[in-house]
Coordinates of C-alpha atoms in Angstrom, one line a residue:
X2 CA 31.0 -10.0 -53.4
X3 CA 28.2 -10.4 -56.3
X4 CA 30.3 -11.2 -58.8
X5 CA 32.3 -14.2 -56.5
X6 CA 29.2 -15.7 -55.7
X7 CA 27.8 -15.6 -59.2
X8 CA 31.2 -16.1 -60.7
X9 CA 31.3 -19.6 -58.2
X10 CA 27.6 -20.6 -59.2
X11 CA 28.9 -21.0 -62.9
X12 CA 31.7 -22.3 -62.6
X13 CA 30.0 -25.0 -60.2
X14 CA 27.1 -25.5 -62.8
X15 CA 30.6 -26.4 -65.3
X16 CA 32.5 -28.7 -62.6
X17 CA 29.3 -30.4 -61.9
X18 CA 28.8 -31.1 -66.2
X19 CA 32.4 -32.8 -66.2
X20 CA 34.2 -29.4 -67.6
X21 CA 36.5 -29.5 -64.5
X22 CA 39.4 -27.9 -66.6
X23 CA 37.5 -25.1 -67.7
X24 CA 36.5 -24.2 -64.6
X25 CA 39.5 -24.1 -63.3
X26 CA 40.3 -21.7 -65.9
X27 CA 37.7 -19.7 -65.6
X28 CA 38.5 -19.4 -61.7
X29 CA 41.1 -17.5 -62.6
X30 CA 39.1 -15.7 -64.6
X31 CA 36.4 -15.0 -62.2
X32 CA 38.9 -14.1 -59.1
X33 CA 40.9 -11.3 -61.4
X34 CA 38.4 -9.6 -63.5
X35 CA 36.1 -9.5 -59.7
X36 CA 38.9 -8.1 -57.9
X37 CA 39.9 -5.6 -60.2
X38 CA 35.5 -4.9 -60.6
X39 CA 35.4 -4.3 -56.6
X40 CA 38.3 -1.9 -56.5
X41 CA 37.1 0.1 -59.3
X42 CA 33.4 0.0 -57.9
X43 CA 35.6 1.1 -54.4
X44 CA 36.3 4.3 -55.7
X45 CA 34.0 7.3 -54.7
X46 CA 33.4 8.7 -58.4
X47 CA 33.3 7.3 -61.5
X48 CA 33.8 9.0 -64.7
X49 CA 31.5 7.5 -67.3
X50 CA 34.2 6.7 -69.5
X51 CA 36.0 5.0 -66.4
X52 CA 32.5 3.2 -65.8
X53 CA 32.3 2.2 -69.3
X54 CA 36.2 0.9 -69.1
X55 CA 35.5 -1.2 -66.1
X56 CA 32.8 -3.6 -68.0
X57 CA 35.2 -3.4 -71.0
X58 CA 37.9 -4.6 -69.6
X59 CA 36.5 -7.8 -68.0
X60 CA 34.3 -8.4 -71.4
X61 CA 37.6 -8.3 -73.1
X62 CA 39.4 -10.3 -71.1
X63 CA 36.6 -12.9 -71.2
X64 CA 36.9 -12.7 -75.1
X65 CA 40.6 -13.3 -75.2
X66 CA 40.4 -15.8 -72.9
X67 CA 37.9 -18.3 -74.9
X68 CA 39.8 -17.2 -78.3
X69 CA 42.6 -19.0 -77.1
X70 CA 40.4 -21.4 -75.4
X71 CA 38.6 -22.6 -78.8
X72 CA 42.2 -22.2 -80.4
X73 CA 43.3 -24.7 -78.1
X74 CA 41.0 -27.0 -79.0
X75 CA 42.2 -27.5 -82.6
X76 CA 41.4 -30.5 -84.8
X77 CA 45.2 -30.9 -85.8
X78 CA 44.5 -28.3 -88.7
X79 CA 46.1 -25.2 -88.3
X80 CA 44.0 -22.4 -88.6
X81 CA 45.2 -18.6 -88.9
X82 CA 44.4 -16.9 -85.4
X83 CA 42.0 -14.5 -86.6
X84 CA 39.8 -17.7 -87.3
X85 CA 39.2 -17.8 -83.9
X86 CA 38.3 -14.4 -82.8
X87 CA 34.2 -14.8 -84.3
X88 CA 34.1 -18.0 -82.0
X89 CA 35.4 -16.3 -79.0
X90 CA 33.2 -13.0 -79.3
X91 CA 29.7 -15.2 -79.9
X92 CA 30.8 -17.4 -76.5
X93 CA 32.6 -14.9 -74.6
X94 CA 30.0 -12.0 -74.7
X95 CA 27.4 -14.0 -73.4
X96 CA 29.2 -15.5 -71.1
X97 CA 30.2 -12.6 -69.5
X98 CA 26.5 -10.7 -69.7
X99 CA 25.3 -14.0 -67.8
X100 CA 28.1 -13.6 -65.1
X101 CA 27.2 -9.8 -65.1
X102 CA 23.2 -10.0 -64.7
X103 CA 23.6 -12.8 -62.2
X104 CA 25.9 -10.8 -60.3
X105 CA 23.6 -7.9 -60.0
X106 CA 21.0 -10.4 -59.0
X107 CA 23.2 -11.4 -56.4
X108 CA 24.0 -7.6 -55.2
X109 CA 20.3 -6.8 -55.5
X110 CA 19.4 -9.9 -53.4
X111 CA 22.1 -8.7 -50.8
X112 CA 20.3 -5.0 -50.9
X113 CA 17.2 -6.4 -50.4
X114 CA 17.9 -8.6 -47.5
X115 CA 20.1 -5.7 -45.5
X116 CA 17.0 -3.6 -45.9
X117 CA 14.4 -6.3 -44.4
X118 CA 16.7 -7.0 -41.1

Protein backbone atom coordinates (compact mmCIF):
# COMPACT_ATOMS: atom_id res chain seq x y z
CA UNK A 1 0.00 0.00 0.00
CA UNK A 2 3.16 2.37 0.74
CA UNK A 3 4.60 2.19 -2.25
CA UNK A 4 0.89 3.07 -4.29
CA UNK A 5 0.37 5.93 -2.20
CA UNK A 6 3.93 7.20 -2.56
CA UNK A 7 4.22 5.91 -6.02
CA UNK A 8 0.68 8.30 -6.73
CA UNK A 9 2.10 11.35 -4.74
CA UNK A 10 4.89 11.52 -7.53
CA UNK A 11 3.42 10.91 -10.14
CA UNK A 12 0.77 13.68 -9.09
CA UNK A 13 3.69 16.21 -8.15
CA UNK A 14 4.67 15.26 -12.41
CA UNK A 15 0.87 15.61 -13.76
CA UNK A 16 0.49 18.71 -11.80
CA UNK A 17 4.13 20.22 -13.57
CA UNK A 18 2.62 19.50 -17.17
CA UNK A 19 4.61 16.01 -17.57
CA UNK A 20 1.25 14.24 -18.03
CA UNK A 21 2.95 11.68 -20.50
CA UNK A 22 5.44 10.67 -18.12
CA UNK A 23 3.28 10.03 -15.57
CA UNK A 24 1.34 8.02 -17.31
CA UNK A 25 4.37 6.06 -17.99
CA UNK A 26 5.49 5.92 -14.84
CA UNK A 27 1.94 4.55 -13.70
CA UNK A 28 2.71 1.70 -15.24
CA UNK A 29 5.70 1.66 -13.66
CA UNK A 30 4.53 2.28 -10.24
CA UNK A 31 1.45 -0.34 -10.44
CA UNK A 32 4.00 -3.40 -11.65
CA UNK A 33 7.15 -2.96 -9.77
CA UNK A 34 4.44 -2.33 -6.40
CA UNK A 35 2.59 -5.37 -7.13
CA UNK A 36 5.36 -7.52 -7.70
CA UNK A 37 7.07 -5.56 -4.10
CA UNK A 38 3.76 -6.64 -2.11
CA UNK A 39 3.82 -10.24 -3.11
CA UNK A 40 7.39 -10.73 -2.50
CA UNK A 41 7.03 -8.77 0.95
CA UNK A 42 3.76 -11.40 1.20
CA UNK A 43 5.89 -14.18 1.61
CA UNK A 44 6.73 -15.48 5.23
CA UNK A 45 10.65 -15.65 4.79
CA UNK A 46 12.98 -13.98 2.88
CA UNK A 47 16.39 -15.08 2.01
CA UNK A 48 18.72 -12.14 1.95
CA UNK A 49 19.69 -12.67 -1.45
CA UNK A 50 15.77 -12.88 -2.30
CA UNK A 51 15.48 -9.55 -0.21
CA UNK A 52 18.33 -8.04 -1.98
CA UNK A 53 16.62 -9.29 -5.56
CA UNK A 54 13.40 -7.58 -4.74
CA UNK A 55 14.88 -3.85 -4.57
CA UNK A 56 16.99 -4.83 -7.56
CA UNK A 57 14.58 -5.72 -9.63
CA UNK A 58 12.35 -2.63 -9.33
CA UNK A 59 15.70 -0.26 -9.39
CA UNK A 60 16.46 -2.00 -12.62
CA UNK A 61 13.43 -1.74 -14.12
CA UNK A 62 13.34 1.95 -13.22
CA UNK A 63 16.77 2.23 -15.01
CA UNK A 64 15.70 0.63 -18.24
CA UNK A 65 12.79 2.41 -18.23
CA UNK A 66 14.30 6.17 -18.29
CA UNK A 67 17.21 4.76 -20.77
CA UNK A 68 14.76 4.38 -23.27
CA UNK A 69 12.91 7.24 -21.90
CA UNK A 70 15.97 9.86 -22.55
CA UNK A 71 16.62 7.73 -25.85
CA UNK A 72 13.33 8.70 -26.87
CA UNK A 73 13.93 12.07 -26.48
CA UNK A 74 16.62 12.32 -29.15
CA UNK A 75 17.67 15.58 -30.88
CA UNK A 76 17.40 13.85 -34.50
CA UNK A 77 21.17 12.69 -33.94
CA UNK A 78 21.48 9.14 -33.58
CA UNK A 79 23.33 8.20 -30.79
CA UNK A 80 24.72 4.52 -30.02
CA UNK A 81 22.42 3.01 -27.14
CA UNK A 82 25.04 2.66 -24.60
CA UNK A 83 25.05 6.59 -24.74
CA UNK A 84 22.14 6.45 -22.91
CA UNK A 85 22.70 4.06 -20.10
CA UNK A 86 24.88 6.98 -17.76
CA UNK A 87 21.76 9.28 -18.21
CA UNK A 88 19.34 6.66 -17.22
CA UNK A 89 21.36 5.30 -14.08
CA UNK A 90 22.06 9.13 -12.62
CA UNK A 91 17.85 9.80 -13.05
CA UNK A 92 16.71 6.43 -12.45
CA UNK A 93 18.46 5.63 -9.09
CA UNK A 94 17.26 8.51 -7.48
CA UNK A 95 14.15 8.29 -8.67
CA UNK A 96 13.55 5.06 -7.35
CA UNK A 97 15.44 5.69 -3.68
CA UNK A 98 12.85 8.76 -3.44
CA UNK A 99 9.83 6.41 -4.31
CA UNK A 100 11.49 3.82 -1.90
CA UNK A 101 12.13 6.26 1.24
CA UNK A 102 8.75 7.84 0.69
CA UNK A 103 7.16 4.66 0.75
CA UNK A 104 8.64 3.55 3.94
CA UNK A 105 7.45 6.88 5.26
CA UNK A 106 4.22 5.97 4.14
CA UNK A 107 4.36 2.35 5.84
CA UNK A 108 5.87 3.87 8.90
CA UNK A 109 3.06 6.49 9.10
CA UNK A 110 0.51 3.57 8.68
CA UNK A 111 2.42 1.64 11.79
CA UNK A 112 2.30 4.47 13.68
CA UNK A 113 -1.32 5.42 13.35
CA UNK A 114 -2.60 1.52 13.84
CA UNK A 115 -0.63 1.65 17.04
CA UNK A 116 -2.34 5.05 18.41
CA UNK A 117 -6.07 3.70 17.70
Amino acid sequence: MGNLVSGALWLLILALLGAWPLSLIGAAYVAVASTFLARVYARERLSRKQEALAWALPWFGAVVLWIFLIASIGDGVAAPAWFHVWPGFVVGTPCYLAWQLSALAVRQFVSWRETQA
